[in-house]
mmCIF file of C-alpha atoms and ligand atoms in Angstrom:
data_model
loop_
_atom_site.group_PDB
_atom_site.id
_atom_site.type_symbol
_atom_site.label_atom_id
_atom_site.label_comp_id
_atom_site.label_asym_id
_atom_site.label_seq_id
_atom_site.Cartn_x
_atom_site.Cartn_y
_atom_site.Cartn_z
ATOM 1 C CA MET T 935 64.413 5.076 31.303
ATOM 2 C CA SER T 936 63.124 2.004 33.593
ATOM 3 C CA ARG T 937 59.522 2.055 34.957
ATOM 4 C CA ASP T 938 60.786 2.542 38.417
ATOM 5 C CA SER T 939 63.007 5.832 37.559
ATOM 6 C CA GLN T 940 59.969 7.180 35.591
ATOM 7 C CA ALA T 941 57.666 6.583 38.819
ATOM 8 C CA ALA T 942 60.533 8.328 41.032
ATOM 9 C CA LEU T 943 60.667 11.451 38.630
ATOM 10 C CA ALA T 944 56.692 12.006 39.280
ATOM 11 C CA VAL T 945 57.658 12.182 43.005
ATOM 12 C CA PRO T 946 57.943 15.983 43.819
ATOM 13 C CA VAL T 947 61.024 17.759 45.263
ATOM 14 C CA ILE T 948 61.712 20.712 47.201
ATOM 15 C CA ALA T 949 65.376 21.671 46.890
ATOM 16 C CA VAL T 950 67.073 23.862 49.578
ATOM 17 C CA ASP T 951 70.511 24.752 49.084
ATOM 18 C CA GLY T 952 72.749 27.372 50.709
ATOM 19 C CA PRO T 953 75.910 27.617 52.671
ATOM 20 C CA SER T 954 76.173 26.193 56.252
ATOM 21 C CA GLY T 955 74.447 28.130 58.900
ATOM 22 C CA SER T 956 71.988 29.938 56.503
ATOM 23 C CA GLY T 957 69.280 27.765 58.419
ATOM 24 C CA LYS T 958 68.554 25.561 55.664
ATOM 25 C CA GLY T 959 68.903 22.245 57.546
ATOM 26 C CA THR T 960 66.250 23.455 60.241
ATOM 27 C CA LEU T 961 64.278 24.925 57.209
ATOM 28 C CA ALA T 962 64.172 21.333 55.268
ATOM 29 C CA ARG T 963 63.545 19.282 58.202
ATOM 30 C CA ALA T 964 60.453 21.951 59.492
ATOM 31 C CA LEU T 965 58.995 21.444 55.772
ATOM 32 C CA ALA T 966 59.445 17.838 55.374
ATOM 33 C CA ASP T 967 57.529 17.495 58.949
ATOM 34 C CA GLN T 968 54.895 19.832 57.708
ATOM 35 C CA LEU T 969 54.412 18.299 54.235
ATOM 36 C CA GLY T 970 54.825 14.711 55.812
ATOM 37 C CA TRP T 971 57.375 14.075 52.929
ATOM 38 C CA HIS T 972 60.889 12.082 53.197
ATOM 39 C CA LEU T 973 64.073 14.368 53.920
ATOM 40 C CA LEU T 974 67.514 14.152 52.423
ATOM 41 C CA ASP T 975 70.306 15.818 54.149
ATOM 42 C CA SER T 976 72.955 15.399 51.281
ATOM 43 C CA GLY T 977 75.582 17.137 53.799
ATOM 44 C CA ALA T 978 75.525 14.135 56.255
ATOM 45 C CA LEU T 979 76.695 11.994 53.478
ATOM 46 C CA TYR T 980 79.907 13.964 52.843
ATOM 47 C CA ARG T 981 80.327 14.407 56.383
ATOM 48 C CA ILE T 982 80.168 10.379 56.599
ATOM 49 C CA VAL T 983 82.590 9.786 53.827
ATOM 50 C CA GLY T 984 85.387 12.309 55.224
ATOM 51 C CA ALA T 985 84.514 10.828 58.957
ATOM 52 C CA MET T 986 84.967 7.186 57.536
ATOM 53 C CA CYS T 987 88.224 8.214 55.478
ATOM 54 C CA VAL T 988 89.744 9.343 59.176
ATOM 55 C CA ARG T 989 88.670 6.049 60.934
ATOM 56 C CA ARG T 990 89.851 3.878 58.289
ATOM 57 C CA GLY T 991 92.969 5.877 57.530
ATOM 58 C CA VAL T 992 92.412 6.952 53.930
ATOM 59 C CA ASP T 993 94.412 9.893 53.026
ATOM 60 C CA PHE T 994 92.372 12.669 51.140
ATOM 61 C CA SER T 995 95.033 15.577 51.881
ATOM 62 C CA GLN T 996 96.296 15.574 48.261
ATOM 63 C CA ALA T 997 93.371 13.951 46.607
ATOM 64 C CA GLY T 998 92.870 17.163 44.555
ATOM 65 C CA GLN T 999 96.005 16.457 42.949
ATOM 66 C CA GLN T 1000 96.514 12.468 43.166
ATOM 67 C CA PRO T 1001 93.954 10.503 40.876
ATOM 68 C CA LYS T 1002 94.953 7.572 43.212
ATOM 69 C CA GLN T 1003 93.679 9.302 46.451
ATOM 70 C CA GLU T 1004 90.686 10.315 44.837
ATOM 71 C CA ARG T 1005 89.770 6.840 43.427
ATOM 72 C CA ALA T 1006 90.140 5.616 46.985
ATOM 73 C CA VAL T 1007 88.014 8.023 48.646
ATOM 74 C CA ALA T 1008 85.349 7.103 46.068
ATOM 75 C CA ALA T 1009 85.750 3.746 46.383
ATOM 76 C CA LEU T 1010 85.126 3.945 50.179
ATOM 77 C CA ALA T 1011 82.202 5.941 49.554
ATOM 78 C CA ALA T 1012 80.298 3.446 47.314
ATOM 79 C CA GLY T 1013 81.045 0.867 49.800
ATOM 80 C CA LEU T 1014 79.340 2.208 52.572
ATOM 81 C CA ASP T 1015 76.166 1.222 54.253
ATOM 82 C CA ILE T 1016 74.199 4.318 55.469
ATOM 83 C CA ARG T 1017 71.114 4.305 57.379
ATOM 84 C CA PHE T 1018 69.278 7.291 58.559
ATOM 85 C CA THR T 1019 66.825 6.754 61.512
ATOM 86 C CA GLY T 1020 65.258 10.145 62.404
ATOM 87 C CA ALA T 1021 67.935 12.361 63.508
ATOM 88 C CA ALA T 1022 70.145 9.210 63.788
ATOM 89 C CA VAL T 1023 73.020 8.397 61.117
ATOM 90 C CA TRP T 1024 74.180 4.623 61.126
ATOM 91 C CA VAL T 1025 77.248 3.751 59.177
ATOM 92 C CA ASP T 1026 77.955 -0.321 58.337
ATOM 93 C CA GLU T 1027 76.060 -0.823 61.858
ATOM 94 C CA ARG T 1028 77.843 2.090 63.888
ATOM 95 C CA ASP T 1029 76.152 5.281 65.038
ATOM 96 C CA LEU T 1030 78.198 7.783 63.753
ATOM 97 C CA THR T 1031 75.232 10.792 64.559
ATOM 98 C CA ASP T 1032 77.614 13.151 66.981
ATOM 99 C CA GLU T 1033 81.077 12.141 65.165
ATOM 100 C CA ILE T 1034 79.646 13.705 61.911
ATOM 101 C CA ARG T 1035 78.551 16.959 63.553
ATOM 102 C CA THR T 1036 81.982 18.409 64.903
ATOM 103 C CA GLU T 1037 83.667 21.580 63.015
ATOM 104 C CA ASP T 1038 86.253 19.084 61.915
ATOM 105 C CA ALA T 1039 83.905 16.743 59.980
ATOM 106 C CA GLY T 1040 82.387 19.677 58.447
ATOM 107 C CA ALA T 1041 85.783 20.696 57.290
ATOM 108 C CA ASN T 1042 86.731 17.243 56.152
ATOM 109 C CA ALA T 1043 83.426 16.909 54.209
ATOM 110 C CA SER T 1044 84.074 19.911 52.295
ATOM 111 C CA LYS T 1045 87.410 18.505 51.501
ATOM 112 C CA VAL T 1046 86.170 15.342 49.982
ATOM 113 C CA ALA T 1047 83.102 16.900 48.511
ATOM 114 C CA HIS T 1048 85.250 18.759 45.873
ATOM 115 C CA LEU T 1049 86.356 15.664 44.323
ATOM 116 C CA PRO T 1050 84.387 14.666 41.288
ATOM 117 C CA ALA T 1051 84.591 10.705 41.858
ATOM 118 C CA VAL T 1052 83.243 11.235 45.404
ATOM 119 C CA ARG T 1053 80.075 13.199 44.215
ATOM 120 C CA ASP T 1054 79.785 10.590 41.243
ATOM 121 C CA ALA T 1055 79.573 7.869 44.131
ATOM 122 C CA VAL T 1056 76.974 9.232 45.944
ATOM 123 C CA LEU T 1057 74.569 10.470 43.154
ATOM 124 C CA ASP T 1058 72.459 7.409 42.945
ATOM 125 C CA LEU T 1059 72.143 7.102 46.811
ATOM 126 C CA GLN T 1060 70.999 10.814 46.775
ATOM 127 C CA ARG T 1061 68.275 10.319 44.087
ATOM 128 C CA SER T 1062 67.316 7.199 45.817
ATOM 129 C CA PHE T 1063 65.695 9.098 48.348
ATOM 130 C CA ARG T 1064 63.067 10.418 46.033
ATOM 131 C CA ARG T 1065 60.103 8.444 47.211
ATOM 132 C CA PRO T 1066 56.115 9.184 47.495
ATOM 133 C CA PRO T 1067 55.009 11.460 48.484
ATOM 134 C CA GLY T 1068 57.679 13.836 48.058
ATOM 135 C CA LEU T 1069 61.040 14.667 49.031
ATOM 136 C CA VAL T 1070 63.041 17.849 50.588
ATOM 137 C CA ALA T 1071 66.445 17.918 49.797
ATOM 138 C CA ASP T 1072 69.017 19.708 51.584
ATOM 139 C CA GLY T 1073 72.409 20.647 50.339
ATOM 140 C CA ARG T 1074 74.589 22.612 48.168
ATOM 141 C CA ASP T 1075 73.907 21.209 44.728
ATOM 142 C CA MET T 1076 70.213 19.990 45.013
ATOM 143 C CA GLY T 1077 68.530 22.345 42.436
ATOM 144 C CA THR T 1078 71.722 22.604 40.243
ATOM 145 C CA VAL T 1079 72.664 18.860 39.636
ATOM 146 C CA VAL T 1080 70.803 16.269 41.856
ATOM 147 C CA PHE T 1081 67.306 17.606 41.364
ATOM 148 C CA THR T 1082 67.512 19.825 38.548
ATOM 149 C CA ASP T 1083 63.974 18.946 37.628
ATOM 150 C CA ALA T 1084 62.922 20.183 41.330
ATOM 151 C CA ALA T 1085 59.251 21.500 41.787
ATOM 152 C CA LEU T 1086 60.805 24.291 43.914
ATOM 153 C CA LYS T 1087 64.213 25.515 44.471
ATOM 154 C CA ILE T 1088 65.260 27.566 47.545
ATOM 155 C CA PHE T 1089 68.746 29.299 47.979
ATOM 156 C CA LEU T 1090 68.839 30.117 51.554
ATOM 157 C CA ASP T 1091 71.455 32.708 52.364
ATOM 158 C CA ALA T 1092 72.875 34.889 55.106
ATOM 159 C CA SER T 1093 75.987 36.781 55.844
ATOM 160 C CA ALA T 1094 78.776 35.208 57.312
ATOM 161 C CA GLU T 1095 78.957 37.101 60.508
ATOM 162 C CA GLU T 1096 75.339 36.181 61.103
ATOM 163 C CA ARG T 1097 75.725 32.668 60.509
ATOM 164 C CA ALA T 1098 78.773 32.413 63.028
ATOM 165 C CA GLN T 1099 76.703 34.135 65.452
ATOM 166 C CA ARG T 1100 74.133 31.191 64.846
ATOM 167 C CA ARG T 1101 76.847 28.763 65.193
ATOM 168 C CA TYR T 1102 78.718 30.361 68.125
ATOM 169 C CA LYS T 1103 75.156 30.405 70.119
ATOM 170 C CA GLN T 1104 74.511 26.586 69.115
ATOM 171 C CA LEU T 1105 77.743 25.560 70.429
ATOM 172 C CA LYS T 1106 77.356 27.644 73.675
ATOM 173 C CA ASN T 1107 74.074 26.303 74.435
ATOM 174 C CA LYS T 1108 75.720 22.707 74.072
ATOM 175 C CA GLY T 1109 78.383 23.989 76.795
ATOM 176 C CA LEU T 1110 81.179 24.093 74.251
ATOM 177 C CA SER T 1111 83.601 27.140 74.655
ATOM 178 C CA VAL T 1112 84.458 28.246 71.122
ATOM 179 C CA SER T 1113 85.786 31.677 69.768
ATOM 180 C CA LEU T 1114 83.388 33.539 67.600
ATOM 181 C CA ARG T 1115 86.422 34.716 65.425
ATOM 182 C CA GLY T 1116 87.509 31.178 64.691
ATOM 183 C CA LEU T 1117 83.961 30.101 63.718
ATOM 184 C CA LEU T 1118 83.738 33.039 61.276
ATOM 185 C CA ALA T 1119 87.287 32.223 59.886
ATOM 186 C CA GLN T 1120 86.246 28.532 59.724
ATOM 187 C CA ILE T 1121 82.549 29.409 57.863
ATOM 188 C CA GLN T 1122 84.669 31.680 55.392
ATOM 189 C CA ASP T 1123 87.218 29.114 54.586
ATOM 190 C CA ARG T 1124 84.421 26.577 53.927
ATOM 191 C CA ASP T 1125 82.386 29.096 51.822
ATOM 192 C CA ALA T 1126 85.418 29.855 49.903
ATOM 193 C CA ARG T 1127 85.820 26.070 49.094
ATOM 194 C CA ASP T 1128 82.409 25.359 48.287
ATOM 195 C CA ARG T 1129 81.788 28.284 46.042
ATOM 196 C CA GLY T 1130 84.816 28.060 44.461
ATOM 197 C CA ARG T 1131 85.219 24.269 43.511
ATOM 198 C CA ALA T 1132 84.913 23.353 39.753
ATOM 199 C CA VAL T 1133 82.438 20.546 40.194
ATOM 200 C CA ALA T 1134 78.766 21.495 41.561
ATOM 201 C CA PRO T 1135 80.081 24.897 43.056
ATOM 202 C CA LEU T 1136 77.599 26.211 45.758
ATOM 203 C CA LYS T 1137 75.544 28.786 43.600
ATOM 204 C CA PRO T 1138 71.821 29.358 43.344
ATOM 205 C CA ALA T 1139 69.987 27.551 40.229
ATOM 206 C CA ASP T 1140 68.720 29.751 37.452
ATOM 207 C CA ASP T 1141 65.207 29.228 38.714
ATOM 208 C CA ALA T 1142 65.755 29.372 42.179
ATOM 209 C CA ILE T 1143 64.188 31.598 44.857
ATOM 210 C CA VAL T 1144 66.842 33.259 46.678
ATOM 211 C CA VAL T 1145 66.038 34.167 50.588
ATOM 212 C CA ASP T 1146 68.337 35.825 52.602
ATOM 213 C CA SER T 1147 67.435 34.944 55.972
ATOM 214 C CA THR T 1148 70.040 37.373 57.785
ATOM 215 C CA SER T 1149 67.332 39.257 59.515
ATOM 216 C CA MET T 1150 64.725 36.760 59.084
ATOM 217 C CA SER T 1151 63.192 34.188 61.667
ATOM 218 C CA ILE T 1152 63.308 30.636 60.719
ATOM 219 C CA GLU T 1153 59.009 30.992 61.105
ATOM 220 C CA ALA T 1154 59.088 33.708 58.713
ATOM 221 C CA VAL T 1155 61.461 31.677 56.304
ATOM 222 C CA LEU T 1156 59.203 28.596 56.367
ATOM 223 C CA GLU T 1157 56.035 30.788 56.022
ATOM 224 C CA LEU T 1158 57.392 32.263 52.728
ATOM 225 C CA VAL T 1159 58.322 28.896 51.352
ATOM 226 C CA LEU T 1160 55.082 27.157 52.232
ATOM 227 C CA THR T 1161 53.375 30.023 50.379
ATOM 228 C CA GLU T 1162 55.670 29.153 47.303
ATOM 229 C CA ALA T 1163 54.969 25.608 47.509
ATOM 230 C CA ARG T 1164 51.104 26.233 47.734
ATOM 231 C CA HIS T 1165 51.335 28.601 44.599
ATOM 232 C CA ARG T 1166 52.683 25.555 42.914
ATOM 233 C CA GLY T 1167 50.416 23.101 44.195
ATOM 234 C CA LEU T 1168 52.572 21.103 46.353
ATOM 235 C CA CYS T 1169 50.383 21.249 49.601
HETATM 236 O O1 C5P F 1648 75.657 21.116 55.014
HETATM 237 P P1 C5P F 1648 76.703 20.664 55.617
HETATM 238 O O2 C5P F 1648 77.049 21.518 56.600
HETATM 239 O O3 C5P F 1648 76.550 19.199 56.532
HETATM 240 O O4 C5P F 1648 77.517 20.219 54.475
HETATM 241 C C1 C5P F 1648 78.945 19.912 54.818
HETATM 242 C C2 C5P F 1648 79.865 20.126 53.608
HETATM 243 O O5 C5P F 1648 79.390 18.959 52.604
HETATM 244 C C3 C5P F 1648 79.807 21.282 52.720
HETATM 245 O O6 C5P F 1648 80.617 22.305 53.564
HETATM 246 C C4 C5P F 1648 80.049 21.033 51.425
HETATM 247 O O7 C5P F 1648 81.405 21.299 51.410
HETATM 248 C C5 C5P F 1648 79.639 19.646 51.278
HETATM 249 N N1 C5P F 1648 78.356 19.482 50.391
HETATM 250 C C6 C5P F 1648 78.244 19.461 49.222
HETATM 251 N N2 C5P F 1648 77.392 19.154 48.573
HETATM 252 C C7 C5P F 1648 76.238 19.166 49.269
HETATM 253 C C8 C5P F 1648 76.026 18.913 50.572
HETATM 254 C C9 C5P F 1648 77.077 19.330 51.279
HETATM 255 O O8 C5P F 1648 79.263 19.473 48.463
HETATM 256 N N3 C5P F 1648 74.956 18.940 48.333
#
């Protein structure tokens, strides 16, 4: 093992995994702010890969069955120049911040994310975010695959109905007209794909603390996680 990778391993990680709409993105950002640590939004990486496939006309509709399509998506993923500046996301010098946040981009992310070659292609990139003084890593497999040695693993869940409600309110507040029933169907569809896939399925790590946020405020969840972090000497 190189000296660089040994040094990286000494940097503590808090892994925050869970389904979309569970509040893990908000929790991860609040934790990173509070602790002064780096933040990895791993879902953004899969969203970027999906969006860039659409932009470049790389077909992934049959990639699960056609190795040639899977290889093309993985090659695209490996060649991207991705930069995060605050909440903004830059890809090959283009601002993709808004483009990757649509419901379609989420669905496409989930379709490219079930391809093993794509997950391999973004593994080192994800681990490169592990820098002092620490990293909060938000995703689906942070605790089970990418950072198995994380000092604290949180699996944040909430009922699909509650998650659809939260998303509905978010989109309404942005002035977008959406159907609650449609959002619930999309969430259930994405859940089924994320939980049922062969590689890195969405599930809590054996040593994760599972938190059901259905009837909890984000403040209460943050306090619970900070208490756990204090117990482990992370802050
Ligand atoms: O978290 P977010 O909704 O941005 O993630 C978009 C999609 O990317 C998820 O539905 C999931 O399929 C995929 N993903 C993943 N592994 C991660 C993060 C996200 O497979 N670590």
